[in-house]
Amino acid sequence: MLFLHCIGKLPMRVSEFFLSTLKEAPAEAELPSHKLMLRAGLIRRLSSGLYSWMPLGLRVLRKVEAIVRDEMNRAGAIELLMPAIQPAELWQETRRWQKYGPELLRLKDRHDREYCFGPTHEEVITDIVRRELRSYRQLPVNFYQIQGKFRDETRPRFGVMRSREFIMKDAYSFHPDTASLEATYKRMHEAYTRIFTRLSLQFRSVAADTGSIGGTGSHEFHVLAECGEDAIAYCPQSDFAANIELAEAIAVPPPVQTPPEPLEKIATPQTRSIDEVSRFFNVASHQIVKTLIVENGQGDFIALLLRGDHELNEVKAAKLPQLGDDFRLANEDSIRTLTGSPPGSIGPIGLTIPIIADRSIALMENFITGANEEGFHYRHASFSRDLTKITLADIRNVKEGDPSPDQKGLLSLCRGIEVGHIFQLGTRYSETMNATFLDETGQSKPLVMGCYGIGISRIVGAAVEQCHDEKGISWPLSMAPFTVTICPIGFRKNETVRVAAEQLYLDLSALGIEVLLDDRDERPGVMFADMELIGIPLRLTLGERHLGHGQVELLSRGETASELIALQDAPGIIQSRLST
RNA sequence: CGGGGUAUGGCGCAGCCUGGUAGCGCGCUUCGUUCGGGACGAAGAGGCCGCAGGUUCAAAUCCUGCUACCCCGACCA
């Protein structure tokens, strides 16, 4: 019976494996994928954001891992493994010990030395490389690992999709120059595309913000799903796609344009929100200008202007030199002191603090805005006539229907689960950590770096989110824990059925097919429901009824009608089904 | 970090308001009958009612404190 010895290819009997399915989902789960992963016995929660991978779930995790590893190797990356625990000194070198904040889990050893549980490994790999890499002859090189990481998330949720401990593939490449980095970056982009294609997931690669890791160019890979935590803007008429955090908003004129009229101050009691102002004046929200007062890290106040129907993009705002990444909304007291008015009646006219307006504001005439006096608003305000010394910037989120930045159509929005992120880091880490090499002319230069991450455990959750129905999970072949299940009816009682099932089990195993034989003494309904819940792609049902004619039933997960095939043809038919 | 909620057997829940020997469904064990879509009957096992303190003759139930977990928010004038 032992035809195959490599891990992950073992055939299995249910009686010798461990299935632990639940009829009802634990109350802690909200999302379909989270509920199903618990019900199918893929994972069990240990504590908030901490999950054990049960035997069945681990098989899926290993499948994903194997595909990622295969494609990374194929793309020329070299696997290594770094410690999960990292000394504080390394993080102090890059200042991230201070900057990373409470998400970084800090620990002390018995000698009171400080460490962190690695949320990422730029520092460690750069330290390795500065000791090992000397010459341009050794470049470029791309190291990767598949490893557990820990980020102390503000709010872990969605099971394995936003857990605190998770499995990640992270790769770091080192180059003599930017051109070499760009070549590897492109290769990684292609490898990622192959990975998600092989996993049979609906995904999209989008231009992204570089966030706290820093650097120049960056793409995220998103599995498309309603529950996704990121909004993606894309243009159906072109290949433009970007995270909404980054997508450039083109200044658009308001839909209605009217000739200028004189400025008027109007009493507007009890109107504080854009909605209320819009109702009071009976105008659309795009004819209103809202004013946000923010305070930067130095304690300076700045006013931000947005059209009433637009939202502030905090990522864009944080990049403005006047604000910086630690800006926040001013509190009510500060607003009253600065404007003489409570929030709800503030506006740009007469303000003495610096004003930054979204670019769309420059196209507005006859708009309504707060008068900096409680219960009063201006109407017929004009950008060109009434506002002075204003800085224009792109500080808003794009909206559905906005022009695409590439001018090739209109933007649509969708949501995605971020499962991969690639960055061109440049020399940010190599310079601060002094990781250099000697070029052809004998000159010492900082290494140019790239880094490339994939959330292995998150992919499993995202896949369930995308591939399930009312009966349970429906795995793509590439990540199914088993590819085919044999459900013999009356296995323990019917000699004919048992002999046929055992033979089929051996034949399929011999072909290297991952088969799960349900040899439990269960009624068919129980077997079927379990196999559907855990999402095995193919099911062979053996019963006395059809075996009498030498036939078995073949059913694909997700389909309702099974087909009758000859018992002796079954292994061949399954094999050909798997290769197409 | 702010707001809300929950905590009773492996899972899902009732009981709490109005204190008095802890219950239901699923699952589990044994026996019997069943046997192609989550069987039926009978008999069982399993619970410091999250933790600590208080009130009381008596606390799952009332009071105080703590802890854990979940949800919403942390984007707007």
XYZ file of C-alpha atoms (C1' of nucleotides) in Angstrom:
657
model
C 0.000 0.000 0.000
C 2.929 2.347 0.472
C 3.387 3.594 -3.030
C 4.202 7.156 -2.168
C 6.345 8.439 0.592
C 6.622 12.130 -0.058
C 4.797 14.322 2.442
C 1.554 15.741 1.202
C 0.904 12.912 -1.187
C -0.175 10.312 1.328
C -3.483 8.620 0.770
C -5.552 8.439 3.898
C -8.384 6.614 5.587
C -10.746 8.734 7.642
C -10.429 6.213 10.488
C -6.693 6.853 10.619
C -6.874 10.594 10.080
C -8.483 13.278 12.210
C -11.658 14.964 11.064
C -13.436 17.224 13.504
C -16.458 18.852 11.914
C -19.061 20.974 13.626
C -22.711 21.331 12.733
C -22.920 24.757 14.262
C -20.338 27.501 13.998
C -18.835 28.868 17.224
C -20.317 32.258 18.112
C -16.947 33.978 17.768
C -17.016 33.782 13.964
C -18.749 36.316 11.775
C -17.427 35.876 8.238
C -18.407 32.834 6.120
C -14.763 31.843 5.685
C -14.069 32.058 9.402
C -17.172 30.010 10.279
C -16.416 27.383 7.660
C -12.786 27.029 8.644
C -13.904 26.361 12.219
C -16.752 24.078 11.188
C -14.588 22.063 8.829
C -11.981 21.657 11.564
C -9.204 23.428 9.659
C -8.296 25.696 12.545
C -8.998 26.094 16.243
C -8.669 29.315 18.196
C -6.249 29.388 21.088
C -6.598 33.044 21.994
C -7.457 36.300 20.260
C -5.651 36.289 16.909
C -3.903 32.974 17.617
C -4.952 29.814 15.780
C -3.821 26.214 15.692
C -3.754 24.607 12.273
C -5.490 21.272 12.604
C -4.323 18.351 10.434
C -6.798 19.055 7.647
C -6.053 22.789 7.602
C -2.341 22.158 7.682
C -2.602 20.121 4.498
C -4.129 23.134 2.770
C -1.527 25.480 4.211
C 1.217 23.179 2.946
C -0.291 23.155 -0.539
C -0.195 26.930 -0.710
C 3.292 26.951 0.714
C 4.485 24.414 -1.860
C 3.203 26.463 -4.780
C 4.758 29.638 -3.416
C 8.056 27.859 -2.800
C 8.023 26.322 -6.253
C 7.439 29.637 -7.980
C 9.972 31.477 -5.845
C 12.612 28.896 -6.674
C 11.673 29.049 -10.318
C 12.092 32.825 -10.228
C 15.629 32.430 -8.928
C 15.084 33.148 -5.249
C 17.038 31.166 -2.628
C 15.412 29.851 0.523
C 16.840 30.376 3.996
C 15.338 30.623 7.481
C 15.871 33.405 9.991
C 15.037 33.532 13.711
C 11.583 34.662 14.724
C 13.026 36.470 17.743
C 15.227 39.445 16.942
C 17.463 41.590 19.156
C 16.375 45.175 19.828
C 19.747 46.590 18.750
C 19.054 45.742 15.137
C 15.756 47.585 15.241
C 17.342 50.519 17.015
C 19.815 50.831 14.140
C 16.997 51.556 11.706
C 15.026 53.532 14.317
C 12.091 51.195 13.877
C 12.341 50.157 17.538
C 10.865 53.604 18.272
C 8.794 54.013 15.129
C 7.007 50.685 14.887
C 4.743 51.288 17.854
C 2.675 48.828 19.893
C 2.274 46.418 16.974
C 5.801 45.267 17.691
C 5.751 42.584 20.374
C 8.688 43.330 22.650
C 10.175 40.779 25.031
C 13.019 40.469 27.488
C 15.216 37.473 28.134
C 16.523 36.339 31.542
C 19.392 38.807 31.308
C 16.910 41.609 30.789
C 18.036 42.047 27.189
C 15.396 43.358 24.823
C 14.048 41.479 21.824
C 11.039 41.518 19.561
C 9.065 38.787 17.910
C 9.714 39.604 14.274
C 6.818 41.151 12.361
C 9.121 41.331 9.309
C 12.787 40.722 8.620
C 14.416 43.626 6.783
C 16.854 44.221 9.625
C 17.931 40.599 10.025
C 18.457 39.960 6.340
C 20.326 43.243 5.914
C 22.539 42.261 8.803
C 23.259 38.896 7.188
C 23.967 40.487 3.876
C 26.300 43.178 5.174
C 28.444 40.406 6.636
C 28.255 38.099 3.633
C 28.064 40.230 0.510
C 31.252 41.972 -0.557
C 31.348 42.213 -4.307
C 29.150 43.159 -7.234
C 30.030 39.680 -8.516
C 27.709 38.222 -5.884
C 24.780 40.345 -7.086
C 21.923 40.309 -7.643
C 20.689 37.854 -5.057
C 17.209 37.178 -3.718
C 16.725 35.402 -0.367
C 13.391 34.222 0.932
C 11.912 32.354 3.863
C 8.552 30.933 4.843
C 8.013 31.583 8.479
C 5.716 32.510 11.339
C 5.494 36.180 12.196
C 3.751 38.169 14.879
C 2.099 41.563 14.679
C 0.145 42.743 17.697
C -2.813 43.983 15.649
C -5.099 46.632 17.164
C -8.024 44.430 16.387
C -7.466 40.886 15.213
C -10.513 39.584 13.328
C -11.798 37.383 10.533
C -9.976 34.331 11.872
C -6.834 33.602 9.988
C -7.255 36.615 7.683
C -6.233 39.151 10.280
C -4.612 37.137 13.009
C -1.710 38.232 15.139
C 0.494 35.233 14.469
C 0.577 34.220 10.826
C 2.647 32.452 8.206
C 4.353 34.625 5.654
C 6.702 34.166 2.761
C 9.072 37.095 2.719
C 11.815 37.666 0.179
C 14.568 40.274 0.077
C 16.629 41.049 -2.989
C 19.947 42.900 -3.210
C 21.272 44.717 -6.236
C 24.150 46.816 -7.469
C 21.808 49.372 -9.022
C 18.204 50.350 -9.642
C 18.052 48.723 -13.073
C 18.890 45.354 -11.523
C 16.306 45.907 -8.789
C 13.671 46.735 -11.377
C 14.427 43.532 -13.283
C 13.987 41.383 -10.172
C 10.916 43.354 -9.148
C 9.365 42.587 -12.513
C 10.289 38.936 -12.126
C 8.661 38.833 -8.706
C 5.558 40.481 -10.109
C 5.406 37.717 -12.701
C 6.036 35.015 -10.093
C 3.213 36.375 -7.933
C 0.903 36.428 -10.914
C 1.743 32.770 -11.568
C 1.233 31.861 -7.911
C -2.261 33.325 -7.667
C -3.176 31.940 -11.070
C -2.069 28.458 -9.995
C -4.123 28.848 -6.838
C -7.148 29.546 -9.077
C -8.034 32.705 -7.204
C -9.634 35.791 -8.652
C -7.048 38.448 -7.975
C -5.750 41.805 -9.108
C -2.391 43.501 -8.862
C -2.654 47.151 -7.901
C -0.308 50.089 -7.476
C 0.140 50.641 -3.754
C 1.375 52.897 -1.030
C 4.677 51.852 0.485
C 3.457 52.443 4.035
C 5.768 52.077 6.987
C 8.281 49.917 5.136
C 9.179 52.803 2.859
C 10.661 52.846 -0.628
C 9.770 53.941 -4.121
C 7.665 51.519 -6.187
C 5.145 49.044 -4.871
C 2.341 46.727 -5.916
C -0.194 44.840 -3.849
C -1.895 41.620 -4.887
C -5.495 41.391 -3.793
C -7.886 38.484 -3.753
C -11.208 40.033 -4.733
C -13.882 39.707 -2.046
C -16.655 41.841 -0.615
C -15.291 41.488 2.897
C -11.876 42.805 1.820
C -10.443 45.498 4.049
C -8.952 47.464 1.149
C -10.722 49.454 -1.525
C -9.311 49.171 -5.016
C -9.865 51.643 -7.845
C -9.521 50.237 -11.339
C -10.342 51.257 -14.871
C -12.269 48.650 -16.862
C -11.122 50.303 -20.107
C -7.402 50.060 -19.309
C -4.999 48.213 -17.030
C -5.005 50.964 -14.418
C -5.546 49.600 -10.900
C -4.490 51.132 -7.593
C -5.259 50.914 -3.927
C -7.623 53.762 -3.136
C -5.003 55.010 -0.673
C -2.819 55.826 -3.663
C -5.163 56.334 -6.649
C -4.761 59.858 -7.968
C -7.938 61.904 -7.900
C -8.372 64.028 -10.999
C -9.940 67.420 -10.293
C -13.474 67.245 -11.588
C -15.785 70.248 -12.004
C -19.051 70.009 -10.113
C -21.876 68.627 -12.259
C -23.747 71.948 -12.195
C -22.052 75.272 -13.014
C -23.723 78.637 -12.452
C -22.565 82.231 -13.019
C -21.056 83.929 -9.925
C -23.412 85.630 -7.480
C -22.632 87.866 -4.476
C -21.530 86.257 -1.228
C -24.335 85.999 1.349
C -24.314 85.037 5.015
C -27.340 82.936 5.967
C -28.586 81.907 9.400
C -28.592 78.109 9.461
C -29.701 76.996 12.903
C -29.246 73.323 13.744
C -27.299 72.502 10.599
C -23.979 70.932 11.416
C -23.333 68.047 9.052
C -22.985 68.137 5.284
C -26.255 66.239 5.075
C -28.084 68.813 7.172
C -26.611 71.735 5.225
C -27.508 70.033 1.985
C -31.103 69.591 3.123
C -31.347 73.114 4.548
C -30.284 74.777 1.282
C -31.813 72.061 -0.864
C -28.592 71.646 -2.837
C -26.487 68.603 -3.622
C -23.504 67.886 -1.368
C -21.072 68.612 -4.209
C -21.994 72.312 -3.953
C -20.777 72.464 -0.365
C -17.202 72.874 0.811
C -16.332 71.187 4.093
C -13.490 72.286 6.276
C -11.435 69.959 8.432
C -9.004 71.347 10.968
C -6.034 69.132 11.656
C -3.063 69.387 13.953
C 0.379 68.145 12.921
C 3.046 66.587 15.126
C 4.540 70.024 15.908
C 1.211 71.350 17.173
C 0.503 73.534 14.101
C -3.079 73.747 12.874
C -3.966 73.469 9.204
C -7.356 73.646 7.497
C -8.201 71.110 4.799
C -10.935 71.820 2.250
C -12.924 69.109 0.525
C -16.041 69.045 -1.569
C -19.032 67.885 0.474
C -19.305 64.614 -1.399
C -15.583 63.823 -1.144
C -13.675 61.995 1.583
C -10.283 62.844 2.973
C -7.535 60.410 1.987
C -5.391 60.215 5.085
C -2.521 58.477 3.357
C -2.245 61.264 0.800
C -2.644 63.912 3.498
C 0.114 62.359 5.598
C 2.510 62.826 2.691
C 2.037 66.601 2.669
C 5.055 68.287 4.284
C 2.717 70.552 6.295
C 1.061 67.540 7.929
C 3.332 64.516 8.208
C 2.314 61.032 9.252
C 1.352 61.898 12.812
C -1.317 64.468 11.999
C -4.766 64.119 13.513
C -8.075 65.925 13.605
C -8.092 68.895 15.976
C -10.325 68.636 19.020
C -13.402 70.787 19.484
C -11.775 73.223 21.910
C -8.947 74.024 19.503
C -11.442 74.534 16.710
C -13.431 77.024 18.781
C -10.300 78.930 19.726
C -9.053 79.107 16.147
C -12.293 79.907 14.351
C -14.621 81.287 16.981
C -17.100 78.656 15.939
C -17.897 75.087 16.851
C -17.302 72.368 14.285
C -20.314 72.438 11.998
C -20.123 76.105 11.090
C -16.471 76.478 10.169
C -15.233 77.547 6.738
C -12.172 78.854 4.935
C -13.250 82.502 4.561
C -11.422 84.637 7.105
C -9.322 81.798 8.508
C -5.793 82.789 9.439
C -4.230 79.334 9.584
C -2.733 77.758 6.437
C -5.323 76.232 4.129
C -4.818 73.246 1.870
C -7.646 72.556 -0.573
C -8.336 69.518 -2.637
C -7.765 70.278 -6.323
C -11.483 69.971 -7.062
C -12.147 73.037 -4.900
C -10.388 75.281 -7.420
C -13.157 74.574 -9.926
C -15.968 75.629 -7.603
C -18.120 78.752 -7.795
C -21.250 79.523 -5.782
C -20.560 77.001 -3.068
C -21.859 76.874 0.474
C -19.484 76.801 3.409
C -19.360 77.565 7.138
C -19.109 81.233 8.176
C -16.993 80.635 11.309
C -19.910 81.770 13.395
C -22.166 79.337 15.211
C -25.337 78.728 13.188
C -24.262 80.631 10.048
C -23.111 79.555 6.598
C -22.067 81.507 3.510
C -23.643 80.855 0.177
C -22.441 81.864 -3.293
C -18.842 81.628 -2.159
C -16.256 81.580 -4.923
C -12.833 80.008 -4.987
C -11.263 82.654 -7.190
C -12.930 85.630 -5.499
C -13.172 84.690 -1.796
C -10.254 82.406 -1.058
C -6.653 83.530 -0.980
C -3.286 81.958 -0.188
C -4.574 78.460 -0.663
C -2.371 75.484 -1.423
C -3.929 72.957 -3.784
C -3.227 69.266 -3.405
C -4.729 65.873 -4.098
C -6.078 64.930 -0.678
C -9.276 63.060 -1.441
C -10.316 59.495 -2.165
C -11.342 58.771 -5.731
C -15.008 57.968 -6.226
C -16.753 55.496 -8.483
C -17.111 57.219 -11.861
C -14.143 59.597 -11.471
C -11.903 59.854 -14.546
C -9.070 57.324 -14.529
C -5.662 58.974 -14.003
C -4.522 57.472 -17.312
C -7.386 59.318 -19.053
C -8.588 56.086 -20.620
C -11.985 55.774 -18.979
C -13.856 56.006 -15.690
C -12.899 54.370 -12.431
C -14.760 51.513 -10.780
C -14.256 50.462 -7.178
C -14.075 46.990 -5.662
C -12.784 45.451 -2.475
C -9.883 43.102 -1.958
C -7.962 41.087 0.607
C -4.289 41.980 0.453
C -2.413 38.703 0.066
C 0.833 39.920 -1.458
C 2.895 43.085 -1.470
C 6.092 43.829 -3.349
C 8.304 46.868 -2.759
C 11.307 48.535 -4.326
C 13.006 49.574 -1.131
C 16.096 51.213 -2.582
C 18.875 51.953 -0.117
C 16.798 52.897 2.914
C 17.897 49.915 5.001
C 21.309 49.356 3.471
C 22.328 52.971 4.131
C 21.179 53.089 7.738
C 22.687 49.673 8.427
C 25.784 50.242 6.348
C 25.336 47.309 3.986
C 27.662 47.999 1.125
C 29.477 46.248 -1.715
C 32.379 47.047 -4.001
C 31.464 47.791 -7.623
C 33.570 47.136 -10.732
C 35.653 50.220 -10.073
C 36.381 49.288 -6.484
C 33.969 51.871 -5.090
C 31.923 51.121 -1.993
C 28.183 51.545 -2.582
C 25.039 50.803 -0.604
C 23.123 47.750 -1.751
C 19.869 48.462 -3.540
C 17.056 46.430 -1.988
C 13.662 45.018 -2.810
C 11.273 43.075 -0.618
C 8.375 40.808 -1.465
C 5.777 39.352 0.904
C 2.973 36.849 0.621
C 0.544 36.038 3.425
C 0.432 32.250 3.235
C -2.077 31.706 6.032
C -4.169 34.652 4.895
C -4.427 33.126 1.419
C -6.191 30.097 2.911
C -8.823 32.323 4.520
C -9.194 34.421 1.386
C -9.617 31.284 -0.724
C -12.442 30.013 1.480
C -14.049 33.435 1.301
C -13.993 33.195 -2.473
C -14.746 29.470 -2.818
C -17.707 28.343 -0.741
C -21.425 27.667 -0.991
C -24.219 26.879 1.463
C -22.842 23.361 1.983
C -19.327 24.368 2.824
C -15.941 24.937 1.293
C -15.241 24.182 -2.367
C -11.480 24.074 -2.740
C -9.716 24.739 -5.996
C -7.837 21.550 -6.957
C -4.509 23.270 -6.299
C -5.100 23.683 -2.578
C -7.585 20.947 -1.685
C -6.453 18.870 1.310
C -7.435 15.754 -0.673
C -8.450 15.667 -4.303
C -10.874 12.781 -4.243
C -12.887 11.059 -1.578
C -14.309 7.546 -1.718
C -17.638 7.214 0.032
C -18.568 3.537 0.275
C -22.113 2.937 1.454
C -22.131 0.194 4.046
C -18.357 -0.230 4.133
C -18.397 -2.241 7.343
C -21.280 -4.503 6.372
C -21.196 -5.108 2.668
C -18.373 -7.281 1.384
C -18.859 -6.245 -2.263
C -18.717 -2.569 -1.391
C -15.730 -2.967 0.885
C -13.658 -4.945 -1.611
C -14.440 -2.492 -4.420
C -13.665 0.520 -2.222
C -10.348 -0.918 -1.027
C -9.287 -1.748 -4.571
C -10.239 1.684 -5.852
C -8.353 3.242 -2.946
C -5.232 1.283 -3.873
C -5.556 2.039 -7.576
C -5.985 5.776 -7.043
C -3.144 5.852 -4.529
C -0.901 4.081 -6.988
C -1.536 6.871 -9.467
C -0.289 9.385 -6.926
C -3.732 10.806 -6.368
C -4.492 12.147 -2.907
C -7.461 10.069 -1.966
C -9.413 10.039 1.265
C -11.298 6.815 1.953
C -14.271 7.310 4.234
C -14.149 3.965 6.012
C -16.281 5.111 8.932
C -19.382 3.226 9.884
C -21.522 6.231 8.994
C -24.711 6.716 7.088
C -24.331 8.206 3.624
C -25.859 11.545 4.611
C -23.200 12.055 7.251
C -20.355 11.175 4.884
C -21.675 13.376 2.115
C -22.246 16.350 4.388
C -18.758 16.080 5.905
C -17.020 15.753 2.550
C -18.967 18.702 1.194
C -18.184 20.797 4.255
C -14.455 20.134 4.023
C -14.634 20.783 0.295
C -13.066 17.755 -1.412
C -13.271 18.444 -5.185
C -14.253 14.949 -6.352
C -16.394 12.272 -4.726
C -16.740 8.649 -5.697
C -19.780 6.963 -4.223
C -19.832 3.164 -4.101
C -23.059 1.390 -3.344
C -24.463 -2.065 -3.856
C -27.062 -0.601 -6.189
C -24.631 0.377 -8.964
C -21.782 -1.971 -8.120
C -24.082 -4.743 -9.262
C -23.615 -3.318 -12.740
C -19.937 -2.633 -12.157
C -20.568 1.094 -11.790
C -19.742 3.891 -9.360
C -20.910 7.469 -9.092
C -18.602 10.435 -9.710
C -19.617 13.857 -8.415
C -17.737 17.141 -8.632
C -18.019 19.456 -5.632
C -20.353 22.284 -6.500
C -22.364 20.280 -8.988
C -25.679 18.626 -8.256
C -25.785 15.761 -10.761
C -23.398 12.850 -10.497
C -22.399 10.614 -13.391
C -22.211 6.841 -13.454
C -18.897 5.435 -14.581
C -17.528 1.919 -14.800
C -15.643 0.873 -11.668
C -12.587 -0.265 -13.586
C -12.439 2.993 -15.560
C -12.679 5.173 -12.455
C -8.930 5.662 -11.787
C -8.272 6.569 -15.405
C -11.221 8.929 -15.589
C -10.200 10.663 -12.357
C -6.642 10.976 -13.524
C -7.641 12.585 -16.779
C -10.084 14.838 -14.947
C -7.262 16.105 -12.765
C -4.901 16.808 -15.640
C -7.291 19.078 -17.526
C -7.739 53.479 22.599
C -13.453 54.812 22.752
C -18.433 52.600 22.589
C -21.578 48.202 22.830
C -22.276 43.046 23.906
C -21.307 38.162 25.753
C -19.273 34.487 29.370
C -23.983 28.165 31.830
C -21.083 20.294 29.542
C -17.268 19.588 23.169
C -20.749 23.146 19.827
C -25.355 26.155 19.709
C -28.549 28.088 23.392
C -32.559 28.669 27.638
C -32.673 29.764 32.908
C -31.039 35.470 35.647
C -35.836 40.403 35.620
C -39.075 38.026 40.447
C -32.485 34.125 44.757
C -34.480 27.954 46.836
C -30.837 21.005 44.772
C -28.871 23.366 36.636
C -32.015 22.477 31.693
C -32.843 21.938 26.035
C -30.991 20.737 20.882
C -26.660 18.794 18.546
C -22.394 15.853 19.621
C -20.246 11.687 22.838
C -20.733 6.219 25.274
C -23.514 1.354 25.469
C -27.403 -1.877 23.645
C -31.166 -2.859 20.108
C -33.657 -1.749 15.523
C -32.363 0.686 11.014
C -29.043 1.484 6.573
C -28.220 5.822 -0.652
C -28.605 12.665 1.970
C -26.946 14.761 8.792
C -31.893 7.602 11.402
C -35.089 5.754 15.661
C -35.756 3.832 20.645
C -33.792 2.846 25.435
C -30.037 3.555 28.978
C -25.717 6.612 30.218
C -21.255 9.913 30.763
C -20.075 14.859 31.035
C -20.990 21.418 34.255
C -15.665 24.973 40.543
C -22.756 28.452 35.787
C -15.390 33.021 33.411
C -12.455 34.545 38.230
C -12.375 37.019 43.094
C -14.926 39.337 46.827
C -19.630 40.964 49.015
C -25.125 40.732 50.434
C -28.268 36.568 52.221
C -30.441 31.113 56.107
C -29.582 30.273 50.794
C -26.447 33.155 44.732
C -25.952 30.794 37.785
C -29.602 34.563 39.466
C -28.574 40.577 43.422
C -23.997 44.064 44.317
C -18.572 45.336 43.534
C -14.037 44.506 41.201
C -11.266 41.812 37.679
C -10.372 38.744 33.337
C -11.373 36.699 28.622
C -13.811 36.805 24.049
C -16.855 39.113 20.152
C -18.934 43.337 17.486
C -18.816 48.633 15.986
C -15.694 52.869 15.704
C -11.060 55.181 15.692
C -12.775 59.285 8.076
C -14.709 64.493 8.651
C -17.364 69.330 10.664
